[in-house]
Structure formats: C-alpha cells, structure tokens
PDB file of C-alpha atoms in Angstrom:
ATOM      1  CA  UNK Q   1       0.000   0.000   0.000  1.00  0.00           C
ATOM      2  CA  UNK Q   2       1.443   3.346  -1.035  1.00  0.00           C
ATOM      3  CA  UNK Q   3       1.813   5.887   1.746  1.00  0.00           C
ATOM      4  CA  UNK Q   4       0.900   9.555   1.906  1.00  0.00           C
ATOM      5  CA  UNK Q   5       2.837  11.475  -0.719  1.00  0.00           C
ATOM      6  CA  UNK Q   6       3.897  15.105  -0.391  1.00  0.00           C
ATOM      7  CA  UNK Q   7       5.818  17.494  -2.580  1.00  0.00           C
ATOM      8  CA  UNK Q   8       8.074  19.310  -2.591  1.00  0.00           C
ATOM      9  CA  UNK Q   9      10.232  18.020   0.268  1.00  0.00           C
ATOM     10  CA  UNK Q  10      12.003  21.332   0.694  1.00  0.00           C
ATOM     11  CA  UNK Q  11      11.173  24.899  -0.289  1.00  0.00           C
ATOM     12  CA  UNK Q  12      12.986  28.158   0.309  1.00  0.00           C
ATOM     13  CA  UNK Q  13      11.231  31.432  -0.474  1.00  0.00           C
ATOM     14  CA  UNK Q  14      11.511  35.072   0.440  1.00  0.00           C
ATOM     15  CA  UNK Q  15       8.942  36.765   2.635  1.00  0.00           C
ATOM     16  CA  UNK Q  16       5.892  38.092   0.797  1.00  0.00           C
ATOM     17  CA  UNK Q  17       6.250  35.419  -1.897  1.00  0.00           C
ATOM     18  CA  UNK Q  18       3.671  32.686  -2.363  1.00  0.00           C
ATOM     19  CA  UNK Q  19       4.126  28.921  -2.095  1.00  0.00           C
ATOM     20  CA  UNK Q  20       2.003  25.825  -2.583  1.00  0.00           C
ATOM     21  CA  UNK Q  21       2.300  22.321  -1.179  1.00  0.00           C
ATOM     22  CA  UNK Q  22       0.713  19.196  -2.553  1.00  0.00           C
ATOM     23  CA  UNK Q  23      -0.523  16.066  -0.788  1.00  0.00           C
ATOM     24  CA  UNK Q  24      -1.852  12.778  -2.120  1.00  0.00           C
ATOM     25  CA  UNK Q  25      -3.391  10.667   0.655  1.00  0.00           C
ATOM     26  CA  UNK Q  26      -3.570   6.912   0.886  1.00  0.00           C
ATOM     27  CA  UNK Q  27      -6.091   5.575  -1.596  1.00  0.00           C
ATOM     28  CA  UNK Q  28      -9.565   5.362  -0.121  1.00  0.00           C
ATOM     29  CA  UNK Q  29      -8.855   7.569   2.880  1.00  0.00           C
ATOM     30  CA  UNK Q  30     -11.746   9.984   3.290  1.00  0.00           C
ATOM     31  CA  UNK Q  31     -10.136  12.253   5.862  1.00  0.00           C
ATOM     32  CA  UNK Q  32      -7.152  14.478   5.139  1.00  0.00           C
ATOM     33  CA  UNK Q  33      -5.291  16.728   7.561  1.00  0.00           C
ATOM     34  CA  UNK Q  34      -2.710  19.483   7.203  1.00  0.00           C
ATOM     35  CA  UNK Q  35      -0.493  20.148  10.214  1.00  0.00           C
ATOM     36  CA  UNK Q  36       2.120  22.836  10.804  1.00  0.00           C
ATOM     37  CA  UNK Q  37       5.151  21.818  12.867  1.00  0.00           C
ATOM     38  CA  UNK Q  38       7.368  24.671  14.015  1.00  0.00           C
ATOM     39  CA  UNK Q  39      10.864  23.679  15.097  1.00  0.00           C
ATOM     40  CA  UNK Q  40      10.872  22.325  18.641  1.00  0.00           C
ATOM     41  CA  UNK Q  41       7.119  21.888  18.836  1.00  0.00           C
ATOM     42  CA  UNK Q  42       4.545  19.249  18.119  1.00  0.00           C
ATOM     43  CA  UNK Q  43       2.406  19.441  15.011  1.00  0.00           C
ATOM     44  CA  UNK Q  44      -0.586  21.760  15.114  1.00  0.00           C
ATOM     45  CA  UNK Q  45      -3.689  21.166  12.987  1.00  0.00           C
ATOM     46  CA  UNK Q  46      -4.309  23.740  10.291  1.00  0.00           C
ATOM     47  CA  UNK Q  47      -7.222  22.197   8.449  1.00  0.00           C
ATOM     48  CA  UNK Q  48      -9.120  18.922   8.169  1.00  0.00           C
ATOM     49  CA  UNK Q  49     -11.138  17.679   5.194  1.00  0.00           C
ATOM     50  CA  UNK Q  50     -13.750  14.944   5.134  1.00  0.00           C
ATOM     51  CA  UNK Q  51     -13.922  13.959   1.464  1.00  0.00           C
ATOM     52  CA  UNK Q  52     -13.910  17.388  -0.204  1.00  0.00           C
ATOM     53  CA  UNK Q  53     -15.619  19.284   2.616  1.00  0.00           C
ATOM     54  CA  UNK Q  54     -13.878  21.243   5.394  1.00  0.00           C
ATOM     55  CA  UNK Q  55     -14.487  19.846   8.894  1.00  0.00           C
ATOM     56  CA  UNK Q  56     -12.197  22.097  10.918  1.00  0.00           C
ATOM     57  CA  UNK Q  57     -10.189  25.126   9.817  1.00  0.00           C
ATOM     58  CA  UNK Q  58     -10.377  27.065  13.071  1.00  0.00           C
ATOM     59  CA  UNK Q  59      -6.579  27.381  13.342  1.00  0.00           C
ATOM     60  CA  UNK Q  60      -5.919  28.231   9.715  1.00  0.00           C
ATOM     61  CA  UNK Q  61      -4.721  31.855   9.266  1.00  0.00           C
ATOM     62  CA  UNK Q  62      -7.244  32.550   6.549  1.00  0.00           C
ATOM     63  CA  UNK Q  63      -5.825  35.929   5.615  1.00  0.00           C
ATOM     64  CA  UNK Q  64      -2.801  34.184   4.097  1.00  0.00           C
ATOM     65  CA  UNK Q  65      -3.402  30.435   4.078  1.00  0.00           C
ATOM     66  CA  UNK Q  66      -5.822  28.562   1.861  1.00  0.00           C
ATOM     67  CA  UNK Q  67      -6.400  24.899   1.158  1.00  0.00           C
ATOM     68  CA  UNK Q  68      -8.543  22.848  -1.140  1.00  0.00           C
ATOM     69  CA  UNK Q  69      -9.273  19.219  -1.769  1.00  0.00           C
ATOM     70  CA  UNK Q  70     -10.811  18.841  -5.162  1.00  0.00           C
ATOM     71  CA  UNK Q  71     -12.715  15.611  -5.900  1.00  0.00           C
ATOM     72  CA  UNK Q  72     -12.003  14.421  -2.379  1.00  0.00           C
ATOM     73  CA  UNK Q  73      -8.585  13.027  -3.223  1.00  0.00           C
ATOM     74  CA  UNK Q  74      -5.409  15.090  -3.312  1.00  0.00           C
ATOM     75  CA  UNK Q  75      -5.046  18.467  -1.666  1.00  0.00           C
ATOM     76  CA  UNK Q  76      -3.052  21.676  -1.960  1.00  0.00           C
ATOM     77  CA  UNK Q  77      -2.115  24.112   0.781  1.00  0.00           C
ATOM     78  CA  UNK Q  78      -1.138  27.629  -0.239  1.00  0.00           C
ATOM     79  CA  UNK Q  79       0.490  30.503   1.602  1.00  0.00           C
ATOM     80  CA  UNK Q  80       0.245  33.982   0.135  1.00  0.00           C
ATOM     81  CA  UNK Q  81       2.039  36.137   1.165  1.00  0.00           C
ATOM     82  CA  UNK Q  82       4.510  34.224   3.314  1.00  0.00           C
ATOM     83  CA  UNK Q  83       5.906  35.588   6.564  1.00  0.00           C
ATOM     84  CA  UNK Q  84       9.095  34.657   8.406  1.00  0.00           C
ATOM     85  CA  UNK Q  85       7.055  32.893  11.103  1.00  0.00           C
ATOM     86  CA  UNK Q  86       5.639  30.499   8.497  1.00  0.00           C
ATOM     87  CA  UNK Q  87       8.973  28.683   8.444  1.00  0.00           C
ATOM     88  CA  UNK Q  88       8.037  25.171   9.532  1.00  0.00           C
ATOM     89  CA  UNK Q  89       7.454  21.628   8.395  1.00  0.00           C
ATOM     90  CA  UNK Q  90       4.035  21.117   6.818  1.00  0.00           C
ATOM     91  CA  UNK Q  91       2.740  17.608   7.379  1.00  0.00           C
ATOM     92  CA  UNK Q  92      -0.113  15.996   5.548  1.00  0.00           C
ATOM     93  CA  UNK Q  93      -1.917  13.032   7.075  1.00  0.00           C
ATOM     94  CA  UNK Q  94      -4.859  10.867   6.108  1.00  0.00           C
ATOM     95  CA  UNK Q  95      -7.142   8.372   7.771  1.00  0.00           C
ATOM     96  CA  UNK Q  96     -10.012   6.162   6.608  1.00  0.00           C
ATOM     97  CA  UNK Q  97     -12.842   8.227   8.016  1.00  0.00           C
ATOM     98  CA  UNK Q  98     -13.524   7.674  11.688  1.00  0.00           C
ATOM     99  CA  UNK Q  99     -10.564   5.415  12.178  1.00  0.00           C
ATOM    100  CA  UNK Q 100      -9.393   4.628  15.676  1.00  0.00           C
ATOM    101  CA  UNK Q 101      -6.025   3.543  14.393  1.00  0.00           C
ATOM    102  CA  UNK Q 102      -4.677   7.044  14.178  1.00  0.00           C
ATOM    103  CA  UNK Q 103      -3.485   8.867  11.144  1.00  0.00           C
ATOM    104  CA  UNK Q 104      -0.920   8.071   8.483  1.00  0.00           C
ATOM    105  CA  UNK Q 105       1.561  10.856   7.857  1.00  0.00           C
ATOM    106  CA  UNK Q 106       3.497  11.918   4.802  1.00  0.00           C
ATOM    107  CA  UNK Q 107       7.187  12.885   4.897  1.00  0.00           C
ATOM    108  CA  UNK Q 108       6.406  16.586   5.186  1.00  0.00           C
ATOM    109  CA  UNK Q 109       7.583  19.711   3.396  1.00  0.00           C
ATOM    110  CA  UNK Q 110      10.188  21.865   5.108  1.00  0.00           C
ATOM    111  CA  UNK Q 111       9.535  25.517   4.316  1.00  0.00           C
ATOM    112  CA  UNK Q 112      12.124  28.186   4.990  1.00  0.00           C
ATOM    113  CA  UNK Q 113      11.068  31.818   4.603  1.00  0.00           C
ATOM    114  CA  UNK Q 114      13.959  34.284   4.409  1.00  0.00           C
TER     115      UNK Q 114
ATOM    116  CA  UNK N   1      -9.474  22.457  24.656  1.00  0.00           C
ATOM    117  CA  UNK N   2      -7.426  19.415  25.462  1.00  0.00           C
ATOM    118  CA  UNK N   3      -3.765  19.971  26.274  1.00  0.00           C
ATOM    119  CA  UNK N   4      -0.961  17.435  26.196  1.00  0.00           C
ATOM    120  CA  UNK N   5       2.182  17.925  28.273  1.00  0.00           C
ATOM    121  CA  UNK N   6       5.490  16.162  27.833  1.00  0.00           C
ATOM    122  CA  UNK N   7       7.730  17.355  30.636  1.00  0.00           C
ATOM    123  CA  UNK N   8      10.934  15.714  29.430  1.00  0.00           C
ATOM    124  CA  UNK N   9      12.479  17.633  26.505  1.00  0.00           C
ATOM    125  CA  UNK N  10      15.315  15.079  26.268  1.00  0.00           C
ATOM    126  CA  UNK N  11      15.963  11.579  27.511  1.00  0.00           C
ATOM    127  CA  UNK N  12      18.932   9.271  27.141  1.00  0.00           C
ATOM    128  CA  UNK N  13      19.146   5.494  27.382  1.00  0.00           C
ATOM    129  CA  UNK N  14      21.817   2.909  26.805  1.00  0.00           C
ATOM    130  CA  UNK N  15      21.316   0.250  24.222  1.00  0.00           C
ATOM    131  CA  UNK N  16      19.426  -2.778  25.612  1.00  0.00           C
ATOM    132  CA  UNK N  17      18.179  -0.805  28.617  1.00  0.00           C
ATOM    133  CA  UNK N  18      14.651   0.370  29.392  1.00  0.00           C
ATOM    134  CA  UNK N  19      13.399   3.948  29.279  1.00  0.00           C
ATOM    135  CA  UNK N  20      10.081   5.553  30.150  1.00  0.00           C
ATOM    136  CA  UNK N  21       8.751   8.705  28.513  1.00  0.00           C
ATOM    137  CA  UNK N  22       6.128  10.713  30.375  1.00  0.00           C
ATOM    138  CA  UNK N  23       2.936  12.313  29.130  1.00  0.00           C
ATOM    139  CA  UNK N  24       0.049  13.960  30.915  1.00  0.00           C
ATOM    140  CA  UNK N  25      -3.086  15.431  29.412  1.00  0.00           C
ATOM    141  CA  UNK N  26      -5.997  17.555  30.413  1.00  0.00           C
ATOM    142  CA  UNK N  27      -9.531  16.777  29.296  1.00  0.00           C
ATOM    143  CA  UNK N  28     -13.097  16.827  30.541  1.00  0.00           C
ATOM    144  CA  UNK N  29     -14.104  14.021  28.200  1.00  0.00           C
ATOM    145  CA  UNK N  30     -14.498  10.410  29.252  1.00  0.00           C
ATOM    146  CA  UNK N  31     -14.095   8.854  25.820  1.00  0.00           C
ATOM    147  CA  UNK N  32     -10.913   9.472  23.851  1.00  0.00           C
ATOM    148  CA  UNK N  33      -7.818   7.903  22.331  1.00  0.00           C
ATOM    149  CA  UNK N  34      -4.160   8.380  23.150  1.00  0.00           C
ATOM    150  CA  UNK N  35      -1.217   7.782  20.864  1.00  0.00           C
ATOM    151  CA  UNK N  36       2.546   7.769  20.839  1.00  0.00           C
ATOM    152  CA  UNK N  37       4.184   8.746  17.559  1.00  0.00           C
ATOM    153  CA  UNK N  38       7.858   8.488  16.644  1.00  0.00           C
ATOM    154  CA  UNK N  39       9.476  11.079  14.385  1.00  0.00           C
ATOM    155  CA  UNK N  40      13.007  10.242  13.201  1.00  0.00           C
ATOM    156  CA  UNK N  41      15.202  12.845  11.466  1.00  0.00           C
ATOM    157  CA  UNK N  42      13.509  11.916   8.195  1.00  0.00           C
ATOM    158  CA  UNK N  43      10.419  13.710   9.651  1.00  0.00           C
ATOM    159  CA  UNK N  44       8.072  10.806   8.906  1.00  0.00           C
ATOM    160  CA  UNK N  45       5.646  10.456  11.809  1.00  0.00           C
ATOM    161  CA  UNK N  46       5.213   6.785  12.656  1.00  0.00           C
ATOM    162  CA  UNK N  47       2.528   5.428  14.946  1.00  0.00           C
ATOM    163  CA  UNK N  48       4.121   3.494  17.811  1.00  0.00           C
ATOM    164  CA  UNK N  49       1.164   2.566  19.975  1.00  0.00           C
ATOM    165  CA  UNK N  50      -2.397   3.610  20.771  1.00  0.00           C
ATOM    166  CA  UNK N  51      -4.723   3.282  23.735  1.00  0.00           C
ATOM    167  CA  UNK N  52      -8.499   3.547  23.922  1.00  0.00           C
ATOM    168  CA  UNK N  53      -9.582   5.296  27.102  1.00  0.00           C
ATOM    169  CA  UNK N  54     -12.412   2.828  27.732  1.00  0.00           C
ATOM    170  CA  UNK N  55      -9.944  -0.060  27.920  1.00  0.00           C
ATOM    171  CA  UNK N  56      -8.357  -0.680  31.292  1.00  0.00           C
ATOM    172  CA  UNK N  57      -5.705  -2.972  29.886  1.00  0.00           C
ATOM    173  CA  UNK N  58      -2.495  -1.237  28.921  1.00  0.00           C
ATOM    174  CA  UNK N  59      -1.567  -1.497  25.239  1.00  0.00           C
ATOM    175  CA  UNK N  60       1.554  -3.395  24.201  1.00  0.00           C
ATOM    176  CA  UNK N  61       3.344  -3.566  20.850  1.00  0.00           C
ATOM    177  CA  UNK N  62       6.462  -5.722  20.946  1.00  0.00           C
ATOM    178  CA  UNK N  63       9.085  -3.732  22.925  1.00  0.00           C
ATOM    179  CA  UNK N  64       6.729  -0.802  23.450  1.00  0.00           C
ATOM    180  CA  UNK N  65       4.145  -0.635  26.209  1.00  0.00           C
ATOM    181  CA  UNK N  66       2.162   2.056  27.944  1.00  0.00           C
ATOM    182  CA  UNK N  67       1.131   2.777  31.490  1.00  0.00           C
ATOM    183  CA  UNK N  68      -2.300   4.379  31.183  1.00  0.00           C
ATOM    184  CA  UNK N  69      -3.632   5.932  34.362  1.00  0.00           C
ATOM    185  CA  UNK N  70      -6.999   7.443  33.450  1.00  0.00           C
ATOM    186  CA  UNK N  71      -7.746   9.020  36.824  1.00  0.00           C
ATOM    187  CA  UNK N  72      -4.340  10.665  36.909  1.00  0.00           C
ATOM    188  CA  UNK N  73      -4.569  11.559  33.194  1.00  0.00           C
ATOM    189  CA  UNK N  74      -1.181  10.042  32.626  1.00  0.00           C
ATOM    190  CA  UNK N  75       0.017   8.062  29.614  1.00  0.00           C
ATOM    191  CA  UNK N  76       3.672   7.017  29.730  1.00  0.00           C
ATOM    192  CA  UNK N  77       5.566   5.012  27.121  1.00  0.00           C
ATOM    193  CA  UNK N  78       8.037   2.309  28.112  1.00  0.00           C
ATOM    194  CA  UNK N  79      10.617   1.138  25.609  1.00  0.00           C
ATOM    195  CA  UNK N  80      12.305  -2.114  26.559  1.00  0.00           C
ATOM    196  CA  UNK N  81      15.578  -3.443  25.152  1.00  0.00           C
ATOM    197  CA  UNK N  82      16.296  -0.081  23.527  1.00  0.00           C
ATOM    198  CA  UNK N  83      17.880  -0.151  20.091  1.00  0.00           C
ATOM    199  CA  UNK N  84      19.885   2.466  18.206  1.00  0.00           C
ATOM    200  CA  UNK N  85      17.007   2.757  15.769  1.00  0.00           C
ATOM    201  CA  UNK N  86      14.731   3.949  18.565  1.00  0.00           C
ATOM    202  CA  UNK N  87      16.530   7.305  18.634  1.00  0.00           C
ATOM    203  CA  UNK N  88      13.988   9.921  17.538  1.00  0.00           C
ATOM    204  CA  UNK N  89      11.504  12.516  18.741  1.00  0.00           C
ATOM    205  CA  UNK N  90       8.530  10.950  20.475  1.00  0.00           C
ATOM    206  CA  UNK N  91       5.202  12.727  20.560  1.00  0.00           C
ATOM    207  CA  UNK N  92       2.251  11.972  22.763  1.00  0.00           C
ATOM    208  CA  UNK N  93      -1.100  12.809  21.166  1.00  0.00           C
ATOM    209  CA  UNK N  94      -4.741  12.992  22.214  1.00  0.00           C
ATOM    210  CA  UNK N  95      -7.816  12.536  20.062  1.00  0.00           C
ATOM    211  CA  UNK N  96     -11.394  12.961  21.105  1.00  0.00           C
ATOM    212  CA  UNK N  97     -13.725  10.071  20.370  1.00  0.00           C
ATOM    213  CA  UNK N  98     -16.802  12.267  20.142  1.00  0.00           C
ATOM    214  CA  UNK N  99     -15.650  15.364  18.351  1.00  0.00           C
ATOM    215  CA  UNK N 100     -16.315  15.030  14.659  1.00  0.00           C
ATOM    216  CA  UNK N 101     -12.947  16.566  13.876  1.00  0.00           C
ATOM    217  CA  UNK N 102     -10.805  13.664  15.062  1.00  0.00           C
ATOM    218  CA  UNK N 103      -7.664  15.776  14.764  1.00  0.00           C
ATOM    219  CA  UNK N 104      -4.709  15.027  17.011  1.00  0.00           C
ATOM    220  CA  UNK N 105      -3.505  17.318  19.795  1.00  0.00           C
ATOM    221  CA  UNK N 106       0.206  16.806  20.222  1.00  0.00           C
ATOM    222  CA  UNK N 107       2.618  17.475  23.060  1.00  0.00           C
ATOM    223  CA  UNK N 108       5.908  19.249  22.422  1.00  0.00           C
ATOM    224  CA  UNK N 109       7.819  16.003  22.179  1.00  0.00           C
ATOM    225  CA  UNK N 110      10.694  14.225  23.896  1.00  0.00           C
ATOM    226  CA  UNK N 111      13.992  13.706  22.119  1.00  0.00           C
ATOM    227  CA  UNK N 112      15.319  10.225  22.832  1.00  0.00           C
ATOM    228  CA  UNK N 113      19.024   9.550  22.498  1.00  0.00           C
ATOM    229  CA  UNK N 114      20.221   5.945  22.469  1.00  0.00           C
ATOM    230  CA  UNK N 115      23.875   5.381  23.292  1.00  0.00           C
ATOM    231  CA  UNK N 116      25.858   2.243  22.436  1.00  0.00           C
TER     232      UNK N 116
END
C-alpha cells in the first residue's frame, strides 16, 4: 500500500512570496489533515477535510493560508504572502474516516522563509 | 481544549536498557484515544502505539508498552531493550472520540538519544 505522498520536500522562499504544497493521501482515505510543525514543537492542525468538505479550519490563518481538496482526493495548501514565522514543516496526514487507528503521515515539506 | 504535556524535553538510554517517557493530558471528556508517535530525522511520523480510554488494559506492541492511568490523566511510554534505531523525537497525542474533527492534539515532544 502506497503511503501519503507530499511534494516538494524542501522549499525556500523570500517573505511576501507565495508557495504551494501538494498532498496525495492513501487511496480510499476519506479524511485528510494538514499540520504545521514549528521547530521544537509538536504538530498543530491547520485544516481537516472529510472527502472534499472542510471539517475544521479554526486554526488556519485565513488571511494568508488557503487549502482545497478537489474531488475528495489530493489536496493543496497555499500561503500567500509568506511571513518569516511560516517557516516550519508542513505535514499531511490521512485516515479512513472515523478510524481509531490514528493517522498516516506523509514525509512533510520543510519551508524556509527568508 | 485538550492539552498534552510532555515534561521531558530530552531523555537518554543505553542500548538494551529500558526507558520511560512521560505524558500527561488535560480533558473533561471520558471517551478518547491516546497515541505515541515516533518522528526520526527523516520527519516521517510513525505510529508506535495507541490506547483507547475505555480499555483498562495497557496497550503493548512488541518492545513498546504504555502505562495508562486514566484518573491521573497520565500516559507514559516504556521502551524495553532499547535499540539504536529507537533514537527519535517521540510525541504523545490525544484525540477525542466524540468530536467530529478527530484531529490530534500533540505534546511538544521528547527527544530520545540511544547510546551504544
């Protein structure tokens, strides 16, 4: 079974530029999550999708962050414009709906904003 | 909101020895799930073990076991016969069983160093 795929693995941009991350969840997983992990901290949920609908985006800075999950499969997370404090690892995870087995994580994208 | 606290930023263990990582959490819910995830330098989060709050029996997965104390809201991870490959960041995480979101609340992590 293929795991959660993310790209790119690394990205360096200047502040005020825009950037987009892509995630392809495990086939058949209805639920998709984006987490932000700042250095030295645990991941923090940004947004959760159930199929192609948003379940929770309460911690997403909507003035600069946006996310979509077209057709309920892969997803993109965008930052525009980026700030220095957006430097972090962005993790995508998926789970088969209301799974009690936890979530399956991708390798993450490390973003550096200079 | 539920909070997860890992009070040990770093731990060290010798190969083949046993180490225990601590985790406490705060919740008003009675039904929930607890997890330990491992994050090696590759950044891939790997599920180590999970515990359902309604189960009194502590979960065990090979060399990994937990000590779940529901009344004390404590959920520690014991790694037996430590191996060099166990070196990583370990995160404790909480998930509500009733909230439709099912997102994970993570602690700040414990960095585990394994010495030969």
